[in-house]
């Protein structure tokens, strides 16, 4: 057999793995604007559904997008600041059309996306995401200070704290002249959805690689899959799940069918008949990728404080990572109702001291001191940590090693210290008046964002899970609140796909 290099024939790279494709490898991109083949809108109590059938051609680009627009039903509505338009998706499924085998299936997608959205840098949030997806969790230092509610000053040499920054100057606070200038951030005009201008409601996008994370590093050879693939989306409920109040009354919101599209980008490699040569050289393709299994249960404040053990399953599977969050979907703290906040139900609450204590950065006497935590994971008859994690700094270190560095502040993560702009006089003394703290769209930022990004994550270092599965051991001191707490644990596990003669078979690793 002749050497391909001597014969002048170029070797075809692995076209599935994106990092192995040369930058100068000639490709052609074809874009289809697909309508949904099935659509059912959600209601206030039930989820909805839509599906898109992918064409059998080329490789599916990882930045193919779902375009979504909403029809407002109140005078002022906005998307959750941390996940944006992803709040409309409750569950995302990618499956083989003819056999029905599931490739990826993400439940409670909004909360999962809240975790992954913490990896987005500040500058990306400000310059790109607020326009593409509606996410605005960028912060900058502020130099205003409030003098006892009588007005504001500006200290150009020293920052008094930070606040959300979307490129729009802060305006007068919701209390008007009593609060002064520079105390209230507002969403960009285009992002405020209102019944006064329903046709001006923006259209946002969701990347398919955000729905299915394995597509950030791999592409799907659709032209080789004779069975076809289908993308299924389950819509979140219309009331409280999708949007928040931004000056209007509590109301639901619906999807604009005219704006709902799937922008499918198909890549074809045209150099030296690379597509056919790749297929001939790879009659059998084995792919390894990650999926996520959700384990969810409800706990009262007393049960969390007493501690509990939860069996998470995943027997005999390869589970590289687990991540746990606690959410309150009725009263996440510091707000009158879940839709009167910046994050809505997509919060990740940190432990809070339940006894009356004073915090040097607060003027109140209860629910302002970070609470205790005890966290461990058990599998194969052993604990991941020889001693349970009780220090939030250690918990944060484990999170960074597992998920990467989240772009959240210390106050956002654990409620420790201070950071968000508070009312202070020129000497730096905390004022604590009703009109002294900085707001965003009328919401006090340190109330609705402090301690709302707490995540417990770790890598499992002892190989494949045994017959006893994975156990979560958790104790958390949480504030008294309306409704119970929902404990969600997402377990990443490895799956395999074999593509042979146009047929795809999915199995667990």
CSV table of C-alpha atoms in Angstrom, one decimal, residues 14-468:
chain,number,residue,atom,x,y,z
A,14,UNK,CA,-11.0,13.5,12.8
A,15,UNK,CA,-13.9,15.8,11.8
A,16,UNK,CA,-15.9,15.0,14.9
A,17,UNK,CA,-13.4,16.4,17.3
A,18,UNK,CA,-13.4,20.2,16.8
A,19,UNK,CA,-10.0,20.8,18.3
A,20,UNK,CA,-8.3,18.5,15.7
A,21,UNK,CA,-9.6,20.3,12.6
A,22,UNK,CA,-6.9,22.6,11.1
A,23,UNK,CA,-7.7,26.3,10.9
A,24,UNK,CA,-7.0,26.3,7.1
A,25,UNK,CA,-9.2,23.2,6.3
A,26,UNK,CA,-11.6,24.4,3.7
A,27,UNK,CA,-15.3,24.2,4.7
A,28,UNK,CA,-18.6,25.4,3.4
A,29,UNK,CA,-21.4,26.4,5.8
A,30,UNK,CA,-25.1,26.0,4.8
A,31,UNK,CA,-27.8,27.5,7.0
A,32,UNK,CA,-31.4,26.2,7.3
A,33,UNK,CA,-34.1,28.2,9.1
A,34,UNK,CA,-36.3,25.4,10.5
A,35,UNK,CA,-39.8,25.7,11.7
A,36,UNK,CA,-41.0,23.5,14.6
A,37,UNK,CA,-42.6,20.3,13.5
A,38,UNK,CA,-44.7,20.1,16.7
A,39,UNK,CA,-45.6,22.9,19.1
A,40,UNK,CA,-47.7,23.1,22.2
A,41,UNK,CA,-47.6,26.2,24.4
A,42,UNK,CA,-47.2,25.8,28.2
A,43,UNK,CA,-49.9,26.9,30.7
A,44,UNK,CA,-49.6,28.4,34.1
A,45,UNK,CA,-49.5,24.8,35.6
A,46,UNK,CA,-48.2,22.6,32.8
A,47,UNK,CA,-45.1,22.6,30.6
A,48,UNK,CA,-45.2,22.9,26.8
A,49,UNK,CA,-43.4,21.1,23.9
A,50,UNK,CA,-41.8,21.7,20.6
A,51,UNK,CA,-39.6,19.6,18.3
A,52,UNK,CA,-37.2,20.1,15.4
A,53,UNK,CA,-36.1,17.5,12.9
A,54,UNK,CA,-32.5,17.8,11.7
A,55,UNK,CA,-31.7,17.3,8.1
A,56,UNK,CA,-29.3,14.5,7.1
A,57,UNK,CA,-26.5,16.6,5.7
A,58,UNK,CA,-23.0,17.7,6.8
A,59,UNK,CA,-21.8,18.2,10.3
A,60,UNK,CA,-24.1,20.1,12.7
A,61,UNK,CA,-22.3,23.3,13.9
A,62,UNK,CA,-22.1,23.6,17.6
A,63,UNK,CA,-23.3,27.2,17.5
A,64,UNK,CA,-26.6,26.4,15.7
A,65,UNK,CA,-29.3,28.3,17.6
A,66,UNK,CA,-32.8,28.4,18.7
A,67,UNK,CA,-34.4,31.8,18.1
A,68,UNK,CA,-37.1,32.8,20.6
A,69,UNK,CA,-39.3,35.8,21.0
A,70,UNK,CA,-41.9,36.4,23.7
A,71,UNK,CA,-45.2,38.2,23.8
A,72,UNK,CA,-45.5,40.4,26.9
A,73,UNK,CA,-48.7,40.5,29.0
A,74,UNK,CA,-47.9,43.2,31.5
A,75,UNK,CA,-46.6,46.7,31.6
A,76,UNK,CA,-43.1,45.7,32.5
A,77,UNK,CA,-41.4,42.3,32.3
A,78,UNK,CA,-37.8,41.2,32.1
A,79,UNK,CA,-35.8,37.9,31.9
A,80,UNK,CA,-33.8,36.5,34.9
A,81,UNK,CA,-30.4,38.2,35.0
A,82,UNK,CA,-28.4,35.0,35.4
A,83,UNK,CA,-29.9,32.8,32.7
A,84,UNK,CA,-31.8,35.1,30.3
A,85,UNK,CA,-34.0,33.5,27.7
A,86,UNK,CA,-33.0,30.0,28.9
A,87,UNK,CA,-35.8,30.4,31.5
A,88,UNK,CA,-38.3,29.3,28.8
A,89,UNK,CA,-36.7,25.8,28.6
A,90,UNK,CA,-37.7,23.3,31.3
A,91,UNK,CA,-36.1,20.2,29.6
A,92,UNK,CA,-34.0,19.6,26.5
A,93,UNK,CA,-33.7,16.2,24.7
A,94,UNK,CA,-31.6,15.1,21.7
A,95,UNK,CA,-32.6,11.7,20.4
A,96,UNK,CA,-32.3,9.4,17.4
A,97,UNK,CA,-35.5,9.9,15.4
A,98,UNK,CA,-36.3,6.4,14.2
A,99,UNK,CA,-35.2,4.3,17.2
A,100,UNK,CA,-36.1,6.8,19.9
A,101,UNK,CA,-32.7,6.4,21.7
A,102,UNK,CA,-31.8,9.4,23.8
A,103,UNK,CA,-28.4,10.9,23.3
A,104,UNK,CA,-28.7,13.8,25.8
A,105,UNK,CA,-31.5,14.7,28.3
A,106,UNK,CA,-31.2,17.6,30.6
A,107,UNK,CA,-34.0,18.1,33.2
A,108,UNK,CA,-34.7,21.4,35.1
A,109,UNK,CA,-32.6,23.0,32.4
A,110,UNK,CA,-32.9,26.6,33.9
A,111,UNK,CA,-31.2,25.6,37.1
A,112,UNK,CA,-28.5,23.6,35.3
A,113,UNK,CA,-27.9,26.6,33.0
A,114,UNK,CA,-27.7,28.9,36.0
A,115,UNK,CA,-24.7,26.8,37.2
A,116,UNK,CA,-23.0,26.8,33.8
A,117,UNK,CA,-23.7,30.5,33.2
A,118,UNK,CA,-21.4,31.4,36.2
A,119,UNK,CA,-18.5,30.5,33.9
A,120,UNK,CA,-19.1,33.4,31.6
A,121,UNK,CA,-16.8,36.4,32.1
A,122,UNK,CA,-18.0,39.8,33.0
A,123,UNK,CA,-17.0,41.4,29.8
A,124,UNK,CA,-18.7,38.7,27.7
A,125,UNK,CA,-21.9,39.2,29.7
A,126,UNK,CA,-21.9,43.0,29.0
A,127,UNK,CA,-20.7,43.0,25.4
A,128,UNK,CA,-22.4,39.9,24.0
A,129,UNK,CA,-24.7,38.0,26.3
A,130,UNK,CA,-27.2,40.7,27.2
A,131,UNK,CA,-27.9,41.1,23.5
A,132,UNK,CA,-27.8,37.4,22.4
A,133,UNK,CA,-29.3,35.6,25.5
A,134,UNK,CA,-30.5,38.3,27.9
A,135,UNK,CA,-27.9,37.5,30.6
A,136,UNK,CA,-26.5,40.6,32.4
A,137,UNK,CA,-24.4,39.4,35.3
A,138,UNK,CA,-21.6,41.9,34.8
A,139,UNK,CA,-20.4,44.0,37.7
A,140,UNK,CA,-18.3,47.2,38.0
A,141,UNK,CA,-17.1,49.3,40.9
A,142,UNK,CA,-19.3,52.3,41.8
A,143,UNK,CA,-18.2,55.6,43.3
A,144,UNK,CA,-21.4,57.1,44.5
A,145,UNK,CA,-22.4,57.3,48.1
A,146,UNK,CA,-25.6,58.2,49.8
A,147,UNK,CA,-25.7,60.8,52.6
A,148,UNK,CA,-28.5,59.7,54.9
A,149,UNK,CA,-31.1,59.6,52.2
A,150,UNK,CA,-30.7,63.4,51.6
A,151,UNK,CA,-28.8,63.0,48.4
A,152,UNK,CA,-25.7,61.4,46.8
A,153,UNK,CA,-22.1,62.3,46.4
A,154,UNK,CA,-19.3,61.0,44.2
A,155,UNK,CA,-15.9,59.9,45.4
A,156,UNK,CA,-13.6,59.5,42.4
A,157,UNK,CA,-10.7,58.1,44.5
A,158,UNK,CA,-12.5,55.3,46.3
A,159,UNK,CA,-15.2,52.9,45.3
A,160,UNK,CA,-18.0,52.3,47.8
A,161,UNK,CA,-19.0,48.9,46.3
A,162,UNK,CA,-19.9,47.3,43.1
A,163,UNK,CA,-23.2,46.9,41.2
A,164,UNK,CA,-24.5,45.3,38.0
A,165,UNK,CA,-23.3,47.0,34.9
A,166,UNK,CA,-24.9,46.6,31.5
A,167,UNK,CA,-23.4,49.8,29.9
A,168,UNK,CA,-26.3,52.0,31.0
A,169,UNK,CA,-25.7,54.8,33.6
A,170,UNK,CA,-27.4,54.5,36.9
A,171,UNK,CA,-30.4,56.7,37.3
A,172,UNK,CA,-32.4,58.1,40.2
A,173,UNK,CA,-33.6,55.5,42.6
A,174,UNK,CA,-37.1,54.2,42.9
A,175,UNK,CA,-37.7,56.5,45.9
A,176,UNK,CA,-37.1,59.5,43.7
A,177,UNK,CA,-35.4,62.6,45.1
A,178,UNK,CA,-35.2,61.0,48.6
A,179,UNK,CA,-32.8,58.4,47.1
A,180,UNK,CA,-30.8,60.6,44.7
A,181,UNK,CA,-28.9,60.0,41.5
A,182,UNK,CA,-26.7,57.1,40.7
A,183,UNK,CA,-28.6,54.6,42.8
A,184,UNK,CA,-30.7,52.6,40.4
A,185,UNK,CA,-29.6,50.6,37.4
A,186,UNK,CA,-32.0,49.8,34.6
A,187,UNK,CA,-32.2,47.1,31.9
A,188,UNK,CA,-31.5,48.3,28.4
A,189,UNK,CA,-34.7,49.8,26.8
A,190,UNK,CA,-34.9,46.9,24.3
A,191,UNK,CA,-34.8,44.3,27.1
A,192,UNK,CA,-37.9,45.7,28.9
A,193,UNK,CA,-40.9,43.9,27.5
A,194,UNK,CA,-44.2,45.7,27.8
A,195,UNK,CA,-47.7,45.5,26.5
A,196,UNK,CA,-47.4,49.1,25.4
A,197,UNK,CA,-45.0,47.9,22.6
A,198,UNK,CA,-45.4,44.2,22.1
A,199,UNK,CA,-43.9,44.2,18.6
A,200,UNK,CA,-40.7,45.6,20.1
A,201,UNK,CA,-40.1,42.6,22.3
A,202,UNK,CA,-36.6,41.3,21.5
A,203,UNK,CA,-35.7,38.0,20.0
A,204,UNK,CA,-33.0,36.1,21.8
A,205,UNK,CA,-31.1,32.9,21.0
A,206,UNK,CA,-30.0,29.7,22.7
A,207,UNK,CA,-26.9,27.8,21.4
A,208,UNK,CA,-27.4,24.1,20.9
A,209,UNK,CA,-24.0,23.7,22.6
A,210,UNK,CA,-25.6,25.3,25.7
A,211,UNK,CA,-28.4,22.8,25.6
A,212,UNK,CA,-26.1,19.8,25.1
A,213,UNK,CA,-22.6,20.6,26.4
A,214,UNK,CA,-20.8,17.8,24.6
A,215,UNK,CA,-21.3,19.8,21.4
A,216,UNK,CA,-18.8,22.4,22.6
A,217,UNK,CA,-16.0,19.9,21.7
A,218,UNK,CA,-17.7,17.5,19.2
A,219,UNK,CA,-19.8,17.8,16.1
A,220,UNK,CA,-22.4,15.4,14.9
A,221,UNK,CA,-21.9,13.8,11.4
A,222,UNK,CA,-25.6,14.1,10.3
A,223,UNK,CA,-24.8,13.0,6.8
A,224,UNK,CA,-23.8,9.6,8.1
A,225,UNK,CA,-26.8,9.0,10.4
A,226,UNK,CA,-29.5,7.4,8.3
A,227,UNK,CA,-32.0,7.3,11.3
A,228,UNK,CA,-32.0,11.1,11.7
A,229,UNK,CA,-31.9,13.2,14.8
A,230,UNK,CA,-34.7,15.2,16.6
A,231,UNK,CA,-34.3,18.1,19.1
A,232,UNK,CA,-37.1,18.2,21.7
A,233,UNK,CA,-37.7,21.2,23.9
A,234,UNK,CA,-40.1,21.2,26.9
A,235,UNK,CA,-41.2,24.8,27.7
A,236,UNK,CA,-41.4,26.0,31.2
A,237,UNK,CA,-44.7,27.2,32.7
A,238,UNK,CA,-45.8,30.6,31.6
A,239,UNK,CA,-46.3,32.1,35.1
A,240,UNK,CA,-43.3,32.9,37.4
A,241,UNK,CA,-40.9,30.5,35.5
A,242,UNK,CA,-40.1,32.7,32.5
A,243,UNK,CA,-40.0,36.3,33.4
A,244,UNK,CA,-39.9,38.7,36.4
A,245,UNK,CA,-41.7,41.9,37.2
A,246,UNK,CA,-39.9,45.1,36.0
A,247,UNK,CA,-42.5,47.6,37.1
A,248,UNK,CA,-45.5,45.7,36.1
A,249,UNK,CA,-47.9,43.3,37.8
A,250,UNK,CA,-47.5,39.5,38.2
A,251,UNK,CA,-48.3,38.0,34.8
A,252,UNK,CA,-47.4,35.1,32.5
A,253,UNK,CA,-45.8,35.4,29.1
A,254,UNK,CA,-46.1,33.4,25.9
A,255,UNK,CA,-43.8,32.4,23.1
A,256,UNK,CA,-44.2,34.3,19.8
A,257,UNK,CA,-44.6,31.5,17.2
A,258,UNK,CA,-43.6,33.8,14.4
A,259,UNK,CA,-40.2,34.3,16.0
A,260,UNK,CA,-39.6,30.6,17.0
A,261,UNK,CA,-37.0,29.2,14.6
A,262,UNK,CA,-34.0,26.8,14.7
A,263,UNK,CA,-31.1,28.2,12.8
A,264,UNK,CA,-29.3,25.0,11.8
A,265,UNK,CA,-25.7,25.5,10.4
A,266,UNK,CA,-24.4,22.5,8.5
A,267,UNK,CA,-20.7,22.3,7.8
A,268,UNK,CA,-19.4,20.5,4.7
A,269,UNK,CA,-15.7,20.0,4.2
A,270,UNK,CA,-15.0,20.4,0.5
A,271,UNK,CA,-11.3,19.9,0.3
A,272,UNK,CA,-10.1,16.8,-1.6
A,273,UNK,CA,-13.6,15.1,-1.2
A,274,UNK,CA,-12.9,15.0,2.6
A,275,UNK,CA,-16.5,14.0,3.6
A,276,UNK,CA,-16.6,10.8,1.5
A,277,UNK,CA,-13.0,9.9,2.4
A,278,UNK,CA,-13.8,10.4,6.1
A,279,UNK,CA,-16.8,8.1,5.8
A,280,UNK,CA,-14.9,5.4,3.9
A,281,UNK,CA,-12.0,5.6,6.4
A,282,UNK,CA,-14.4,5.3,9.4
A,283,UNK,CA,-17.0,2.6,8.8
A,284,UNK,CA,-17.5,2.4,12.5
A,285,UNK,CA,-17.3,5.5,14.7
A,286,UNK,CA,-17.2,5.3,18.5
A,287,UNK,CA,-17.9,8.5,20.4
A,288,UNK,CA,-17.6,9.2,24.1
A,289,UNK,CA,-19.6,12.1,25.6
A,290,UNK,CA,-21.1,13.4,28.9
A,291,UNK,CA,-24.8,13.5,29.9
A,292,UNK,CA,-26.3,14.8,33.1
A,293,UNK,CA,-28.8,13.1,35.4
A,294,UNK,CA,-30.8,15.1,37.9
A,295,UNK,CA,-31.7,14.0,41.4
A,296,UNK,CA,-34.2,16.3,43.0
A,297,UNK,CA,-36.0,16.3,46.3
A,298,UNK,CA,-37.7,18.7,48.7
A,299,UNK,CA,-36.6,19.5,52.2
A,300,UNK,CA,-37.9,21.7,55.0
A,301,UNK,CA,-35.7,24.2,56.8
A,302,UNK,CA,-35.6,21.9,59.8
A,303,UNK,CA,-34.6,18.8,57.8
A,304,UNK,CA,-31.7,20.7,56.2
A,305,UNK,CA,-30.5,22.0,59.5
A,306,UNK,CA,-30.7,18.5,61.1
A,307,UNK,CA,-28.9,17.0,58.1
A,308,UNK,CA,-29.9,14.2,55.7
A,309,UNK,CA,-28.6,11.5,53.4
A,310,UNK,CA,-29.9,11.2,49.9
A,311,UNK,CA,-29.4,8.2,47.6
A,312,UNK,CA,-28.6,9.6,44.1
A,313,UNK,CA,-28.3,6.3,42.1
A,314,UNK,CA,-25.9,6.0,39.2
A,315,UNK,CA,-25.0,2.4,40.1
A,316,UNK,CA,-22.1,1.0,38.1
A,317,UNK,CA,-21.6,4.1,36.0
A,318,UNK,CA,-18.7,6.3,35.3
A,319,UNK,CA,-19.5,9.6,37.1
A,320,UNK,CA,-16.7,12.2,36.9
A,321,UNK,CA,-18.4,15.1,38.7
A,322,UNK,CA,-21.4,16.0,40.9
A,323,UNK,CA,-22.8,19.4,41.7
A,324,UNK,CA,-25.5,20.3,44.3
A,325,UNK,CA,-27.6,23.5,44.7
A,326,UNK,CA,-30.4,24.6,47.1
A,327,UNK,CA,-33.2,26.7,45.8
A,328,UNK,CA,-36.4,28.3,47.2
A,329,UNK,CA,-38.9,28.8,44.5
A,330,UNK,CA,-41.4,30.7,46.6
A,331,UNK,CA,-39.3,33.1,48.7
A,332,UNK,CA,-35.6,33.2,47.9
A,333,UNK,CA,-34.9,35.8,50.5
A,334,UNK,CA,-35.0,39.6,50.5
A,335,UNK,CA,-38.0,39.8,48.1
A,336,UNK,CA,-41.8,39.9,48.5
A,337,UNK,CA,-42.4,37.2,45.9
A,338,UNK,CA,-40.3,34.9,43.6
A,339,UNK,CA,-41.0,37.0,40.5
A,340,UNK,CA,-40.1,40.2,42.4
A,341,UNK,CA,-36.3,39.6,42.1
A,342,UNK,CA,-33.4,39.5,39.7
A,343,UNK,CA,-33.1,35.7,39.5
A,344,UNK,CA,-36.6,34.4,40.2
A,345,UNK,CA,-36.8,30.7,40.9
A,346,UNK,CA,-33.3,30.1,39.4
A,347,UNK,CA,-31.5,31.0,42.7
A,348,UNK,CA,-28.8,28.9,44.4
A,349,UNK,CA,-29.1,29.9,48.0
A,350,UNK,CA,-26.2,30.0,50.5
A,351,UNK,CA,-26.6,29.0,54.2
A,352,UNK,CA,-27.6,31.8,56.5
A,353,UNK,CA,-27.3,32.0,60.3
A,354,UNK,CA,-30.8,31.6,61.7
A,355,UNK,CA,-30.1,33.1,65.2
A,356,UNK,CA,-29.9,36.8,65.9
A,357,UNK,CA,-26.4,38.0,65.3
A,358,UNK,CA,-24.9,41.2,64.0
A,359,UNK,CA,-22.8,41.4,60.9
A,360,UNK,CA,-20.3,44.3,60.6
A,361,UNK,CA,-21.5,44.9,57.1
A,362,UNK,CA,-25.2,45.0,58.0
A,363,UNK,CA,-27.4,47.2,60.1
A,364,UNK,CA,-30.0,44.6,60.9
A,365,UNK,CA,-29.8,41.8,63.5
A,366,UNK,CA,-31.1,38.6,61.8
A,367,UNK,CA,-30.6,36.5,58.8
A,368,UNK,CA,-27.4,38.3,57.8
A,369,UNK,CA,-24.6,36.1,59.1
A,370,UNK,CA,-23.5,33.2,56.8
A,371,UNK,CA,-24.7,29.9,58.2
A,372,UNK,CA,-23.0,26.5,58.7
A,373,UNK,CA,-22.6,23.8,56.1
A,374,UNK,CA,-21.5,20.2,56.1
A,375,UNK,CA,-21.0,18.4,52.7
A,376,UNK,CA,-19.7,15.0,51.6
A,377,UNK,CA,-20.3,12.4,48.9
A,378,UNK,CA,-20.1,8.7,49.5
A,379,UNK,CA,-19.7,5.9,46.9
A,380,UNK,CA,-18.0,2.5,46.7
A,381,UNK,CA,-18.3,2.3,50.5
A,382,UNK,CA,-16.1,5.3,51.1
A,383,UNK,CA,-16.4,9.1,51.4
A,384,UNK,CA,-14.9,11.4,48.9
A,385,UNK,CA,-13.5,13.6,51.7
A,386,UNK,CA,-12.1,12.0,54.9
A,387,UNK,CA,-13.9,14.8,56.8
A,388,UNK,CA,-17.0,16.5,55.6
A,389,UNK,CA,-16.5,20.0,54.1
A,390,UNK,CA,-17.6,22.6,56.6
A,391,UNK,CA,-15.5,25.6,55.4
A,392,UNK,CA,-17.0,27.5,52.5
A,393,UNK,CA,-13.5,28.4,51.3
A,394,UNK,CA,-12.7,24.7,51.0
A,395,UNK,CA,-16.1,24.1,49.3
A,396,UNK,CA,-15.3,26.9,46.8
A,397,UNK,CA,-11.9,25.4,46.1
A,398,UNK,CA,-13.5,22.0,45.3
A,399,UNK,CA,-16.0,23.8,43.0
A,400,UNK,CA,-13.2,25.5,41.1
A,401,UNK,CA,-11.3,22.2,40.7
A,402,UNK,CA,-14.5,20.5,39.4
A,403,UNK,CA,-16.3,23.1,37.3
A,404,UNK,CA,-13.7,25.9,36.8
A,405,UNK,CA,-13.6,29.4,38.2
A,406,UNK,CA,-17.1,30.9,38.5
A,407,UNK,CA,-17.3,34.6,37.9
A,408,UNK,CA,-19.2,35.4,41.1
A,409,UNK,CA,-18.2,37.6,44.0
A,410,UNK,CA,-17.7,36.4,47.6
A,411,UNK,CA,-21.0,38.0,48.6
A,412,UNK,CA,-22.8,36.4,45.7
A,413,UNK,CA,-21.4,33.0,46.5
A,414,UNK,CA,-21.7,32.6,50.2
A,415,UNK,CA,-23.1,35.9,51.5
A,416,UNK,CA,-19.8,36.6,53.3
A,417,UNK,CA,-18.2,40.0,53.5
A,418,UNK,CA,-19.9,42.8,51.6
A,419,UNK,CA,-19.5,44.1,48.1
A,420,UNK,CA,-22.7,45.3,46.5
A,421,UNK,CA,-23.1,49.0,46.8
A,422,UNK,CA,-24.7,50.0,50.1
A,423,UNK,CA,-25.6,53.4,51.4
A,424,UNK,CA,-22.6,54.9,53.1
A,425,UNK,CA,-21.7,58.5,54.0
A,426,UNK,CA,-18.4,60.2,53.0
A,427,UNK,CA,-16.6,58.6,55.9
A,428,UNK,CA,-17.7,55.1,54.8
A,429,UNK,CA,-20.2,54.5,57.6
A,430,UNK,CA,-23.1,52.2,56.7
A,431,UNK,CA,-26.4,54.1,56.8
A,432,UNK,CA,-29.0,51.4,56.5
A,433,UNK,CA,-31.9,53.6,55.6
A,434,UNK,CA,-34.8,52.4,53.4
A,435,UNK,CA,-33.6,54.5,50.5
A,436,UNK,CA,-29.8,54.2,50.9
A,437,UNK,CA,-28.9,51.1,49.0
A,438,UNK,CA,-28.3,50.7,45.3
A,439,UNK,CA,-31.0,49.0,43.2
A,440,UNK,CA,-31.4,47.5,39.8
A,441,UNK,CA,-34.8,47.9,38.1
A,442,UNK,CA,-36.1,48.9,41.6
A,443,UNK,CA,-34.7,45.8,43.4
A,444,UNK,CA,-32.1,46.2,46.2
A,445,UNK,CA,-29.0,44.5,44.7
A,446,UNK,CA,-27.4,43.1,47.9
A,447,UNK,CA,-30.8,41.6,48.9
A,448,UNK,CA,-31.7,39.8,45.7
A,449,UNK,CA,-28.2,38.8,44.6
A,450,UNK,CA,-26.1,38.3,47.8
A,451,UNK,CA,-25.8,34.6,48.7
A,452,UNK,CA,-27.8,33.5,45.7
A,453,UNK,CA,-24.9,31.7,43.8
A,454,UNK,CA,-23.9,29.0,46.2
A,455,UNK,CA,-22.8,25.7,44.6
A,456,UNK,CA,-21.3,22.6,46.0
A,457,UNK,CA,-19.3,20.6,43.4
A,458,UNK,CA,-16.6,18.0,43.4
A,459,UNK,CA,-14.9,15.5,41.2
A,460,UNK,CA,-15.2,11.8,42.1
A,461,UNK,CA,-11.7,10.5,42.2
A,462,UNK,CA,-12.2,6.8,42.9
A,463,UNK,CA,-13.3,5.6,39.5
A,464,UNK,CA,-16.5,3.9,38.4
A,465,UNK,CA,-19.4,4.0,40.9
A,466,UNK,CA,-20.2,0.6,42.5
A,467,UNK,CA,-23.4,-1.2,43.2
A,468,UNK,CA,-24.3,1.1,46.1
